[in-house]
mmCIF file of C-alpha atoms and ligand atoms in Angstrom:
data_model
loop_
_atom_site.group_PDB
_atom_site.id
_atom_site.type_symbol
_atom_site.label_atom_id
_atom_site.label_comp_id
_atom_site.label_asym_id
_atom_site.label_seq_id
_atom_site.Cartn_x
_atom_site.Cartn_y
_atom_site.Cartn_z
ATOM 1 C CA LEU A 49 0.558 -0.570 -0.001
ATOM 2 C CA HIS A 50 3.010 2.378 0.807
ATOM 3 C CA ARG A 51 3.811 2.100 -2.423
ATOM 4 C CA ASN A 52 1.065 3.100 -3.803
ATOM 5 C CA ARG A 53 0.455 5.854 -1.618
ATOM 6 C CA ASN A 54 3.603 7.080 -3.429
ATOM 7 C CA ASN A 55 2.647 6.583 -6.785
ATOM 8 C CA LEU A 56 -0.104 8.091 -5.629
ATOM 9 C CA GLU A 57 1.762 11.691 -4.831
ATOM 10 C CA GLU A 58 3.639 11.883 -7.379
ATOM 11 C CA PHE A 59 1.187 11.014 -10.017
ATOM 12 C CA ILE A 60 -0.827 13.987 -8.275
ATOM 13 C CA ASP A 61 1.705 15.951 -8.328
ATOM 14 C CA LYS A 62 1.808 15.323 -12.689
ATOM 15 C CA ILE A 63 -1.847 16.453 -13.101
ATOM 16 C CA CYS A 64 -1.291 18.695 -10.721
ATOM 17 C CA GLN A 65 1.940 20.567 -12.631
ATOM 18 C CA TYR A 66 -0.271 19.951 -15.683
ATOM 19 C CA VAL A 67 -3.800 21.356 -14.497
ATOM 20 C CA ILE A 68 -1.897 24.527 -13.757
ATOM 21 C CA ARG A 69 -0.088 24.902 -16.458
ATOM 22 C CA ASP A 70 -3.179 24.313 -19.112
ATOM 23 C CA MET A 71 -5.508 26.920 -16.780
ATOM 24 C CA ASP A 72 -2.750 29.480 -16.831
ATOM 25 C CA LYS A 73 -1.831 29.625 -20.131
ATOM 26 C CA TYR A 74 -5.659 27.788 -21.983
ATOM 27 C CA GLY A 75 -8.787 29.403 -18.603
ATOM 28 C CA VAL A 76 -9.560 24.477 -19.736
ATOM 29 C CA CYS A 77 -7.584 21.731 -19.254
ATOM 30 C CA VAL A 78 -8.380 17.685 -20.309
ATOM 31 C CA VAL A 79 -6.610 14.680 -18.406
ATOM 32 C CA ASP A 80 -7.643 11.208 -19.345
ATOM 33 C CA LYS A 81 -7.073 8.059 -18.075
ATOM 34 C CA PHE A 82 -8.415 10.192 -14.305
ATOM 35 C CA LEU A 83 -8.625 6.693 -12.404
ATOM 36 C CA GLY A 84 -7.249 3.671 -14.308
ATOM 37 C CA MET A 85 -9.846 1.395 -15.953
ATOM 38 C CA GLU A 86 -10.980 -0.709 -12.381
ATOM 39 C CA LYS A 87 -11.955 2.332 -10.554
ATOM 40 C CA GLY A 88 -13.490 4.063 -12.967
ATOM 41 C CA LEU A 89 -15.839 1.251 -14.433
ATOM 42 C CA ALA A 90 -16.158 1.392 -10.002
ATOM 43 C CA VAL A 91 -17.609 4.791 -9.848
ATOM 44 C CA LEU A 92 -19.990 4.595 -13.256
ATOM 45 C CA ASN A 93 -20.596 0.755 -11.910
ATOM 46 C CA GLU A 94 -22.337 2.889 -8.449
ATOM 47 C CA VAL A 95 -23.667 5.786 -11.427
ATOM 48 C CA LEU A 96 -25.367 3.268 -13.357
ATOM 49 C CA TYR A 97 -26.759 1.708 -10.082
ATOM 50 C CA MET A 98 -29.180 4.903 -9.147
ATOM 51 C CA TYR A 99 -30.171 5.086 -12.138
ATOM 52 C CA SER A 100 -30.743 1.919 -12.122
ATOM 53 C CA ALA A 101 -32.687 2.436 -9.768
ATOM 54 C CA GLY A 102 -34.181 5.527 -10.568
ATOM 55 C CA LEU A 103 -32.347 8.518 -8.105
ATOM 56 C CA PHE A 104 -32.271 11.073 -10.297
ATOM 57 C CA GLU A 105 -34.205 14.043 -10.656
ATOM 58 C CA ASP A 106 -36.475 14.419 -13.909
ATOM 59 C CA GLY A 107 -34.876 16.183 -16.471
ATOM 60 C CA GLN A 108 -35.408 20.319 -16.796
ATOM 61 C CA LEU A 109 -37.593 20.528 -20.110
ATOM 62 C CA VAL A 110 -36.232 21.357 -23.292
ATOM 63 C CA SER A 111 -37.889 22.875 -25.845
ATOM 64 C CA ASN A 112 -36.364 21.788 -29.202
ATOM 65 C CA LYS A 113 -37.237 22.633 -32.213
ATOM 66 C CA GLY A 114 -38.968 18.504 -33.961
ATOM 67 C CA SER A 115 -37.945 17.087 -37.072
ATOM 68 C CA THR A 116 -41.319 19.329 -38.531
ATOM 69 C CA ASN A 117 -40.154 21.987 -37.092
ATOM 70 C CA ASP A 118 -42.644 21.757 -34.061
ATOM 71 C CA LEU A 119 -41.432 22.620 -30.673
ATOM 72 C CA LYS A 120 -41.373 18.756 -29.517
ATOM 73 C CA THR A 121 -40.381 19.029 -25.628
ATOM 74 C CA ILE A 122 -38.144 16.617 -24.187
ATOM 75 C CA ARG A 123 -35.885 15.726 -21.362
ATOM 76 C CA GLY A 124 -32.488 17.053 -20.838
ATOM 77 C CA ASP A 125 -29.755 16.477 -18.197
ATOM 78 C CA GLN A 126 -31.322 14.546 -15.499
ATOM 79 C CA ILE A 127 -29.148 15.366 -12.150
ATOM 80 C CA ILE A 128 -29.164 13.719 -8.632
ATOM 81 C CA TRP A 129 -26.669 15.844 -5.639
ATOM 82 C CA LEU A 130 -23.593 13.502 -4.467
ATOM 83 C CA ASP A 131 -21.032 14.107 -1.192
ATOM 84 C CA GLY A 132 -20.056 10.657 -1.840
ATOM 85 C CA LYS A 133 -20.780 10.040 2.052
ATOM 86 C CA GLU A 134 -23.709 7.858 1.029
ATOM 87 C CA HIS A 135 -24.493 3.975 0.565
ATOM 88 C CA GLN A 136 -23.488 2.745 -2.350
ATOM 89 C CA CYS A 137 -21.287 5.450 -3.416
ATOM 90 C CA GLN A 138 -17.723 5.293 -2.063
ATOM 91 C CA ASN A 139 -15.720 4.840 -5.538
ATOM 92 C CA ILE A 140 -18.097 7.597 -6.503
ATOM 93 C CA GLY A 141 -16.446 9.555 -2.427
ATOM 94 C CA MET A 142 -13.050 8.548 -3.994
ATOM 95 C CA LEU A 143 -12.702 9.813 -6.911
ATOM 96 C CA ILE A 144 -14.157 13.774 -5.447
ATOM 97 C CA SER A 145 -11.096 13.036 -2.809
ATOM 98 C CA ARG A 146 -8.822 12.993 -6.108
ATOM 99 C CA VAL A 147 -10.635 15.629 -7.558
ATOM 100 C CA ASP A 148 -9.734 17.287 -4.095
ATOM 101 C CA ALA A 149 -6.720 16.529 -3.863
ATOM 102 C CA ILE A 150 -5.172 17.921 -7.244
ATOM 103 C CA ILE A 151 -7.384 21.009 -7.087
ATOM 104 C CA MET A 152 -5.563 22.016 -2.859
ATOM 105 C CA ARG A 153 -2.689 21.559 -3.982
ATOM 106 C CA ALA A 154 -2.246 23.801 -7.360
ATOM 107 C CA ASN A 155 -3.403 26.012 -4.111
ATOM 108 C CA LYS A 156 -1.289 25.598 -2.798
ATOM 109 C CA MET A 157 1.445 24.846 -5.470
ATOM 110 C CA HIS A 158 1.098 28.343 -7.368
ATOM 111 C CA ASN A 159 2.458 31.508 -6.582
ATOM 112 C CA ASN A 160 1.910 31.713 -3.170
ATOM 113 C CA GLY A 161 -1.085 29.152 -2.934
ATOM 114 C CA LYS A 162 -3.457 30.473 -5.565
ATOM 115 C CA ILE A 163 -4.478 28.669 -8.515
ATOM 116 C CA GLY A 164 -5.095 31.986 -11.280
ATOM 117 C CA ASN A 165 -5.880 34.446 -9.352
ATOM 118 C CA TYR A 166 -7.960 32.273 -6.604
ATOM 119 C CA THR A 167 -8.364 30.642 -2.790
ATOM 120 C CA ILE A 168 -9.942 28.261 -3.585
ATOM 121 C CA ASN A 169 -11.752 27.334 -0.160
ATOM 122 C CA GLY A 170 -14.589 25.353 -0.651
ATOM 123 C CA ARG A 171 -16.674 23.175 -3.029
ATOM 124 C CA THR A 172 -20.260 22.169 -4.160
ATOM 125 C CA LYS A 173 -21.703 18.625 -3.465
ATOM 126 C CA ALA A 174 -21.573 16.191 -6.950
ATOM 127 C CA MET A 175 -23.408 17.059 -8.878
ATOM 128 C CA VAL A 176 -24.938 13.405 -11.589
ATOM 129 C CA ALA A 177 -25.962 14.465 -14.623
ATOM 130 C CA CYS A 178 -27.626 12.102 -17.714
ATOM 131 C CA TYR A 179 -28.440 12.878 -21.001
ATOM 132 C CA PRO A 180 -30.982 9.995 -21.784
ATOM 133 C CA GLY A 181 -30.103 10.398 -25.556
ATOM 134 C CA HIS A 182 -32.563 11.469 -28.040
ATOM 135 C CA GLY A 183 -31.370 14.600 -28.281
ATOM 136 C CA SER A 184 -30.975 15.701 -25.210
ATOM 137 C CA HIS A 185 -28.611 18.909 -24.838
ATOM 138 C CA TYR A 186 -27.292 21.724 -22.755
ATOM 139 C CA VAL A 187 -27.907 25.467 -24.910
ATOM 140 C CA LYS A 188 -25.019 27.426 -24.747
ATOM 141 C CA HIS A 189 -24.213 29.117 -21.807
ATOM 142 C CA VAL A 190 -21.885 30.488 -19.055
ATOM 143 C CA ASP A 191 -21.536 28.531 -15.469
ATOM 144 C CA ASN A 192 -21.249 31.107 -13.134
ATOM 145 C CA PRO A 193 -22.261 34.801 -15.488
ATOM 146 C CA ASN A 194 -22.677 36.522 -12.073
ATOM 147 C CA ARG A 195 -19.565 35.967 -9.664
ATOM 148 C CA ASP A 196 -21.894 33.106 -7.418
ATOM 149 C CA GLY A 197 -18.337 32.479 -5.537
ATOM 150 C CA ARG A 198 -17.863 29.240 -8.377
ATOM 151 C CA CYS A 199 -14.579 29.259 -10.312
ATOM 152 C CA ILE A 200 -13.297 25.679 -11.682
ATOM 153 C CA THR A 201 -15.609 23.095 -12.761
ATOM 154 C CA ALA A 202 -14.196 20.357 -13.149
ATOM 155 C CA ILE A 203 -16.313 17.416 -15.564
ATOM 156 C CA TYR A 204 -15.250 13.697 -14.779
ATOM 157 C CA TYR A 205 -17.038 11.956 -17.909
ATOM 158 C CA LEU A 206 -18.268 7.822 -17.607
ATOM 159 C CA ASN A 207 -18.658 7.034 -20.679
ATOM 160 C CA ARG A 208 -17.349 4.240 -22.253
ATOM 161 C CA ASP A 209 -16.626 3.107 -26.595
ATOM 162 C CA TRP A 210 -17.770 6.841 -27.054
ATOM 163 C CA ASP A 211 -18.596 7.606 -31.068
ATOM 164 C CA ILE A 212 -19.394 11.488 -31.265
ATOM 165 C CA LYS A 213 -19.882 10.396 -34.848
ATOM 166 C CA GLU A 214 -22.686 8.861 -34.121
ATOM 167 C CA ASN A 215 -23.407 9.958 -30.116
ATOM 168 C CA GLY A 216 -23.611 13.341 -30.557
ATOM 169 C CA GLY A 217 -22.358 14.982 -27.239
ATOM 170 C CA LEU A 218 -20.161 16.525 -27.404
ATOM 171 C CA LEU A 219 -18.897 19.666 -25.766
ATOM 172 C CA ARG A 220 -18.295 21.998 -26.474
ATOM 173 C CA ILE A 221 -16.386 25.568 -24.934
ATOM 174 C CA PHE A 222 -16.006 29.197 -26.746
ATOM 175 C CA PRO A 223 -13.027 30.277 -24.971
ATOM 176 C CA GLU A 224 -12.938 34.460 -25.177
ATOM 177 C CA GLY A 225 -10.469 35.333 -26.884
ATOM 178 C CA TRP A 226 -9.711 32.691 -28.486
ATOM 179 C CA ARG A 227 -11.698 35.028 -31.409
ATOM 180 C CA ASP A 228 -13.095 31.693 -33.610
ATOM 181 C CA GLN A 229 -11.629 28.963 -32.393
ATOM 182 C CA VAL A 230 -12.951 26.672 -29.847
ATOM 183 C CA ALA A 231 -12.793 23.390 -27.641
ATOM 184 C CA ASP A 232 -14.436 20.642 -28.184
ATOM 185 C CA ILE A 233 -14.011 17.754 -25.928
ATOM 186 C CA GLU A 234 -15.753 14.072 -26.191
ATOM 187 C CA PRO A 235 -17.368 12.669 -23.095
ATOM 188 C CA LEU A 236 -15.192 9.758 -22.627
ATOM 189 C CA PHE A 237 -14.868 7.252 -19.963
ATOM 190 C CA ASP A 238 -11.798 8.258 -17.641
ATOM 191 C CA ARG A 239 -11.932 11.406 -18.860
ATOM 192 C CA ILE A 240 -11.605 14.573 -16.402
ATOM 193 C CA LEU A 241 -12.093 18.440 -17.509
ATOM 194 C CA PHE A 242 -10.894 21.741 -16.531
ATOM 195 C CA PHE A 243 -12.579 24.909 -16.801
ATOM 196 C CA TRP A 244 -12.643 28.588 -15.468
ATOM 197 C CA SER A 245 -16.312 29.244 -14.481
ATOM 198 C CA ASP A 246 -17.144 32.309 -14.573
ATOM 199 C CA ARG A 247 -17.993 34.653 -18.580
ATOM 200 C CA ARG A 248 -14.396 33.271 -20.161
ATOM 201 C CA ASN A 249 -15.569 29.676 -20.450
ATOM 202 C CA PRO A 250 -19.072 29.778 -22.727
ATOM 203 C CA HIS A 251 -19.997 26.225 -23.109
ATOM 204 C CA GLU A 252 -23.067 24.000 -24.444
ATOM 205 C CA VAL A 253 -23.528 20.627 -24.828
ATOM 206 C CA GLN A 254 -24.383 19.185 -28.148
ATOM 207 C CA PRO A 255 -27.814 16.685 -29.007
ATOM 208 C CA ALA A 256 -26.942 13.651 -27.571
ATOM 209 C CA TYR A 257 -28.043 10.139 -28.913
ATOM 210 C CA LYS A 258 -26.799 7.709 -26.341
ATOM 211 C CA THR A 259 -27.182 8.036 -23.096
ATOM 212 C CA ARG A 260 -24.572 10.699 -21.113
ATOM 213 C CA TYR A 261 -23.237 10.132 -17.745
ATOM 214 C CA ALA A 262 -21.362 12.696 -16.272
ATOM 215 C CA ILE A 263 -20.154 13.313 -12.953
ATOM 216 C CA THR A 264 -19.186 17.780 -11.724
ATOM 217 C CA LEU A 265 -17.801 19.254 -9.268
ATOM 218 C CA TRP A 266 -17.947 23.100 -8.806
ATOM 219 C CA TYR A 267 -15.093 24.766 -6.158
ATOM 220 C CA PHE A 268 -15.373 27.828 -4.707
ATOM 221 C CA ASP A 269 -12.627 31.080 -3.553
HETATM 222 O O1 KU1 B 80 -21.341 17.994 -19.487
HETATM 223 C C1 KU1 B 80 -20.991 18.442 -19.828
HETATM 224 O O2 KU1 B 80 -19.669 18.350 -20.536
HETATM 225 C C2 KU1 B 80 -21.003 19.839 -19.886
HETATM 226 N N1 KU1 B 80 -22.091 20.107 -18.927
HETATM 227 C C3 KU1 B 80 -22.797 21.009 -18.683
HETATM 228 O O3 KU1 B 80 -22.729 22.639 -19.096
HETATM 229 C C4 KU1 B 80 -23.921 21.630 -17.432
HETATM 230 N N2 KU1 B 80 -23.267 22.953 -17.556
HETATM 231 N N3 KU1 B 80 -24.449 23.372 -16.042
HETATM 232 C C5 KU1 B 80 -25.438 22.289 -15.825
HETATM 233 C C6 KU1 B 80 -26.800 22.872 -15.248
HETATM 234 C C7 KU1 B 80 -27.437 21.923 -14.588
HETATM 235 C C8 KU1 B 80 -27.180 20.256 -15.115
HETATM 236 C C9 KU1 B 80 -26.253 19.842 -15.690
HETATM 237 C C10 KU1 B 80 -25.140 20.976 -16.520
HETATM 238 C C11 KU1 B 80 -24.417 20.086 -17.939
HETATM 239 O O4 KU1 B 80 -24.705 19.519 -18.008
HETATM 240 FE FE1 FE2 B 81 -22.200 24.002 -17.543
#
């Protein structure tokens, strides 16, 4: 266990350098193979179990232009809020503590205890979101447009064998200052994404045609 702990510490340090550099440079950072296959699957199985148990709240109704241009209301994202200490959520809890470790370490390591210009001192619970397919999407938005305290969005994706052409569900970020460039992020299994939550990063979830799961944490300063 001791050896694993060292590896974990080293891993967290490495990821942390990467997050600090990319957040400073782009305001967006993607890390793949965040937990590894075994732990990633354990998190996915807990999410699937809760979904099959009907624990997700009903998705918000989103009006969608139907094929004949009539307004079709479809169910958008369905969510459940967790603190990771619930029964049957210990792997989700482990994921949350790994992300916390990265953010807290980045806080310490970077220009006297700040990441960007923030001193992170808290976060929301974890929001597990499911886009049920059938074109469910999320319109272009800013997570924190009016200084509600959230400064970093962290999204962990759980979608195995995801084919963006077939299944859609692309996350497109329109980073401020990138002119007409965009950041297209596929919601791939065991991928984690960080970005500044404020107006620097308007983003949208394009229509998904297969069930699409993600776990989001928002960090406060
Ligand atoms: O899943 C993604 O790739 C990006 N997802 C989002 O930007 C996103 N942003 N804000 C929300 C607020 C409430 C419920 C779901 C969401 C949501 O999926
Ligand atoms: Fe968002």
